[in-house]
Structure formats: C-alpha cells, structure tokens
Amino acid sequence: AQRVTQPEKLLSVFKGAPVELKCNYSYSGSPELFWYVQYSRQRLQLLLRHISRESIKGFTADLNKGETSFHLKKPFAQEEDSAMYYCALSSQGAQKLVFGQGTRLTINP
Amino acid sequence: DTGVSQNPRHKITKRGQNVTFRCDPISEHNRLYWYRQTLGQGPEFLTYFQNEAQLEKSRLLSDRFSAERPKGSFSTLEIQRTEQGDSAMYLCASRPGQMNTGELFFGEGSRLTVL
C-alpha cells in the first residue's frame, strides 16, 4: 500500500530562517514524489517534482530512497511562503496521487 | 479564467437529500479526476476518467456515489442519500493525456455541508 506521512501539521519559523517540511513515504516500488502547495484563497498547485531536480521559489527536495523521505527545504524563508504544503506520491504509470495530510507553514515577520 | 471550474462552490443540504457537483476541466485535458478532502486531511482519490471512460474508482466511492463524463468534457459527481460523513470539499482536477508529469490542475472545489 502507498502511504505518505507528513509528521508536522503546523510549522512556524521566522523570516530568513531555514525551513524544512518533512515527508516520509511507504511504497515498495519506484515512486514519483511531488510537493503541492495551496496559498491562502488559491487552488492547490504543483510546486515541484523529484524527477525534475529543480529549485522552485527557492525550494528544493531530494528523494532519499534509503530513508524513504522527500523533505522540502528552503534556506531562507520568506513571508510569502506561508501556505499549506502537501507531499504526494504516485507509482510509475499510475494515474492517481496519494497525498499526505499536509503541513501548514507560517512565516513570522 | 481558463482553469478548472467547479459548481456549486458551496452546497448545504439535509441528510438524505441528493446533491450533484459539476466540473469543467481545462479545455483539451482528456484526463479528469475527483478527490475528496475532509478537514485536516489531504485530498483522497475518488475516481478518474480518460475522455468519457471511467477507468479507476476508489473504495471510498460507495454505491451512493456516481460520477459521469458523458461527452468527455465536463463531469458530474452525484451523491445520493447524503450522510453527515459526506461533508467535505470535493476537488476536481484535470491534466492533458500526452504526458504524465504528475501535475494535476485543480479547481477551487465544491464544499458540501450535510446537516
């Protein structure tokens, strides 16, 4: 069974501080991992995907298959980063995404 | 706005009533998905269409739930004999079929409150 766990429901950091949102998954095959974000009063949207290995809005995430993790990191948080973040998993070739419970990130000024 | 459109945005109903939600995907997106999101949880997959064919259904989709996409464009999700446990945000998403990048384009959702 596929499962995504985000252990922190709430995370609060100060502007300029580093941010790390944790994501652990369980899946026996080769997963595809994603981070989705929902800003206040906006739709859920894709932030980044592990296969692209890109930095979006200063965020990066590395897939660690040994630790079955896909943590989202940003070295210097900005107030506009405040949002709800969801980690999601898809098995290769599958259509559906399995989402974690989400972490609400608040950046304090 | 050329994004995914969902109607109604909010529906309040009494237990036992039927409700229907509509989703208009992004034009030319042949894949359409329904998700349900309850308070404090992430979205949970309900069902998926490729064009008009419903190709996958979650066990969450009980007999009271039915989804259609008759012409491969808009889709409807009907809940019959609603129960209080059906109260949730119902999200629709779409994506083009040419490549599976994992990127789903979500609508703003339809919030159902069952009294």
Coordinates of C-alpha atoms in Angstrom, one line a residue:
Chain A
A1 CA 0.0 0.0 0.0
Q2 CA 1.1 3.5 -0.7
R3 CA 1.2 5.9 2.1
V4 CA 2.6 9.5 2.7
T5 CA 3.2 10.8 6.1
Q6 CA 3.8 14.4 7.0
P7 CA 4.6 14.4 10.7
E8 CA 4.1 18.1 11.3
K9 CA 0.6 19.6 10.9
L10 CA 1.9 23.0 11.8
L11 CA 5.3 24.6 11.4
S12 CA 6.2 28.1 12.3
V13 CA 9.5 29.8 11.5
F14 CA 10.8 33.4 11.4
K15 CA 11.5 35.2 8.2
G16 CA 15.0 34.5 7.0
A17 CA 15.3 31.2 8.9
P18 CA 15.8 27.9 7.2
V19 CA 12.7 25.8 6.6
E20 CA 12.3 22.0 6.3
L21 CA 9.0 20.3 5.8
K22 CA 9.2 16.6 6.4
C23 CA 7.7 13.9 4.2
N24 CA 8.1 10.2 4.5
Y25 CA 6.5 7.6 2.3
S26 CA 5.9 3.9 2.1
Y27 CA 5.9 2.2 -1.2
S28 CA 7.7 -0.9 -2.3
G29 CA 8.3 0.1 -6.0
S30 CA 9.9 3.2 -7.6
P31 CA 7.8 6.2 -6.5
E32 CA 7.4 9.5 -8.1
L33 CA 7.2 12.2 -5.4
F34 CA 5.8 15.7 -5.6
W35 CA 5.2 18.7 -3.4
Y36 CA 1.9 20.6 -3.9
V37 CA 1.2 24.0 -2.3
Q38 CA -2.0 25.9 -1.5
Y39 CA -1.7 29.6 -0.8
S40 CA -4.5 31.4 1.0
R41 CA -7.6 31.6 -1.1
Q42 CA -5.9 29.9 -4.1
R43 CA -6.1 26.5 -5.7
L44 CA -3.9 23.6 -4.9
Q45 CA -1.0 23.7 -7.3
L46 CA 2.2 21.8 -8.1
L47 CA 5.3 23.2 -6.5
L48 CA 7.9 20.7 -7.6
R49 CA 8.5 17.1 -8.6
H50 CA 11.5 15.0 -7.6
I51 CA 12.2 13.9 -11.2
S52 CA 12.9 17.4 -12.3
R53 CA 15.5 18.1 -9.6
E54 CA 14.8 21.8 -9.9
S55 CA 14.5 24.6 -7.4
I56 CA 11.2 26.4 -7.4
K57 CA 10.8 29.7 -5.4
G58 CA 14.0 28.7 -3.6
F59 CA 12.6 25.3 -2.5
T60 CA 14.3 22.1 -3.2
A61 CA 13.5 18.5 -2.3
D62 CA 15.7 15.4 -2.6
L63 CA 14.4 11.9 -2.8
N64 CA 16.1 9.7 -0.3
K65 CA 15.2 6.1 -1.1
G66 CA 17.1 4.7 1.8
E67 CA 15.2 6.7 4.3
T68 CA 12.0 6.8 2.2
S69 CA 11.9 10.6 2.6
F70 CA 11.3 13.6 0.4
H71 CA 11.8 16.6 2.6
L72 CA 11.2 20.1 1.3
K73 CA 13.8 22.7 2.1
K74 CA 14.4 26.3 1.7
P75 CA 17.5 28.1 3.2
F76 CA 15.8 31.5 3.9
A77 CA 12.1 31.6 4.5
Q78 CA 10.0 34.5 3.1
E79 CA 6.6 35.7 4.4
E80 CA 5.0 34.7 1.1
D81 CA 6.0 31.1 1.7
S82 CA 3.2 30.9 4.3
A83 CA 0.8 28.2 2.9
M84 CA -0.4 24.7 3.2
Y85 CA 2.1 22.2 1.8
Y86 CA 1.2 18.6 0.7
C87 CA 3.6 15.9 -0.2
A88 CA 2.2 13.4 -2.8
L89 CA 3.3 10.1 -4.3
S90 CA 2.5 8.3 -7.5
S91 CA 3.6 4.9 -8.6
Q92 CA 5.1 4.8 -12.1
G93 CA 2.5 4.7 -14.7
A94 CA -0.3 5.2 -12.2
Q95 CA -2.9 7.9 -12.6
K96 CA -3.7 8.8 -9.0
L97 CA -1.7 10.7 -6.5
V98 CA -1.6 9.8 -2.8
F99 CA -1.4 12.9 -0.6
G100 CA -0.1 13.4 2.9
Q101 CA -2.1 15.2 5.5
G102 CA -0.4 18.5 4.8
T103 CA 1.7 20.9 6.8
R104 CA 0.6 24.4 7.4
L105 CA 3.7 26.6 7.2
T106 CA 3.6 30.1 8.8
I107 CA 6.5 32.5 8.3
N108 CA 6.6 35.1 11.1
P109 CA 8.0 38.6 10.3
Chain B
D1 CA -10.3 32.2 -16.3
T2 CA -9.3 29.1 -18.2
G3 CA -8.7 27.0 -15.2
V4 CA -10.7 24.1 -13.9
S5 CA -14.2 25.3 -12.9
Q6 CA -16.4 23.7 -10.3
N7 CA -20.0 24.4 -9.4
P8 CA -21.5 25.0 -7.0
R9 CA -18.8 26.3 -4.8
H10 CA -20.8 25.5 -1.6
K11 CA -23.8 23.3 -1.1
I12 CA -25.7 22.9 2.2
T13 CA -28.1 20.1 2.3
K14 CA -30.1 18.0 4.7
R15 CA -29.2 14.4 5.4
G16 CA -30.9 12.1 2.9
Q17 CA -31.0 14.6 0.0
N18 CA -29.2 14.1 -3.3
V19 CA -26.5 16.5 -4.5
T20 CA -24.7 16.9 -7.8
F21 CA -21.4 18.7 -8.4
R22 CA -20.1 19.7 -11.8
C23 CA -16.6 20.1 -13.0
D24 CA -15.5 21.7 -16.2
P25 CA -11.8 20.8 -16.9
I26 CA -9.3 22.8 -18.8
S27 CA -10.1 22.6 -22.5
E28 CA -8.4 19.7 -24.2
H29 CA -7.4 18.0 -21.0
N30 CA -8.7 14.5 -21.5
R31 CA -7.9 13.2 -18.0
L32 CA -10.2 14.2 -15.2
Y33 CA -10.0 13.3 -11.5
W34 CA -12.2 13.7 -8.5
Y35 CA -10.8 13.9 -5.0
R36 CA -12.3 14.4 -1.6
Q37 CA -10.8 16.4 1.2
T38 CA -12.0 16.3 4.8
L39 CA -10.9 18.7 7.5
G40 CA -7.3 18.3 8.4
Q41 CA -6.6 15.7 5.8
G42 CA -5.0 15.8 2.4
P43 CA -7.0 15.1 -0.8
E44 CA -8.1 11.5 -1.2
F45 CA -8.6 10.0 -4.7
L46 CA -12.1 9.1 -5.7
T47 CA -12.2 8.4 -9.4
Y48 CA -10.5 9.1 -12.7
F49 CA -11.7 9.5 -16.3
Q50 CA -9.8 9.3 -19.6
N51 CA -12.1 11.0 -22.0
E52 CA -15.6 9.6 -21.2
A53 CA -14.3 6.3 -19.8
Q54 CA -14.2 5.9 -16.0
L55 CA -11.0 3.9 -15.6
E56 CA -10.5 3.8 -11.9
K57 CA -12.6 4.1 -8.8
S58 CA -11.5 4.2 -5.2
R59 CA -13.2 2.0 -2.5
L60 CA -14.1 5.3 -1.0
L61 CA -16.7 5.7 -3.7
S62 CA -19.6 3.9 -2.2
D63 CA -22.8 2.9 -4.1
R64 CA -24.3 6.2 -3.2
F65 CA -21.7 8.0 -5.3
S66 CA -21.7 8.1 -9.0
A67 CA -19.5 10.1 -11.4
E68 CA -20.0 10.6 -15.1
R69 CA -18.3 12.3 -18.0
P70 CA -20.7 11.7 -20.8
K71 CA -19.0 13.5 -23.7
G72 CA -15.5 13.5 -22.4
S73 CA -15.7 17.2 -21.4
F74 CA -17.4 18.2 -18.2
S75 CA -18.0 15.7 -15.4
T76 CA -20.6 15.4 -12.7
L77 CA -20.4 13.8 -9.3
E78 CA -23.6 12.8 -7.7
I79 CA -24.1 11.8 -4.1
Q80 CA -27.4 10.1 -3.3
R81 CA -29.0 9.9 0.2
T82 CA -26.3 12.1 1.7
E83 CA -25.0 11.4 5.2
Q84 CA -23.2 13.7 7.6
G85 CA -20.0 11.9 6.9
D86 CA -20.1 13.1 3.3
S87 CA -19.4 16.6 4.4
A88 CA -16.1 17.5 2.7
M89 CA -14.5 19.5 0.0
Y90 CA -14.9 17.8 -3.4
L91 CA -12.0 18.7 -5.7
C92 CA -11.8 18.2 -9.4
A93 CA -8.6 18.2 -11.3
S94 CA -7.5 17.7 -14.9
R95 CA -4.4 17.2 -17.0
P96 CA -3.5 16.6 -20.6
G97 CA -3.1 13.0 -21.6
Q98 CA 0.1 13.3 -23.6
M99 CA 2.5 13.1 -20.7
N100 CA 2.2 12.0 -17.1
T101 CA 4.2 14.6 -15.2
G102 CA 2.2 14.2 -12.1
E103 CA 0.9 17.7 -12.4
L104 CA -2.7 18.0 -11.8
F105 CA -4.6 21.2 -12.3
F106 CA -7.1 21.6 -9.6
G107 CA -10.3 23.5 -9.3
E108 CA -11.3 25.6 -6.3
G109 CA -13.5 22.8 -5.0
S110 CA -17.1 22.3 -4.0
R111 CA -17.7 22.3 -0.3
L112 CA -20.5 20.1 0.9
T113 CA -22.2 20.5 4.3
V114 CA -24.7 17.9 5.3
L115 CA -26.9 18.9 8.2

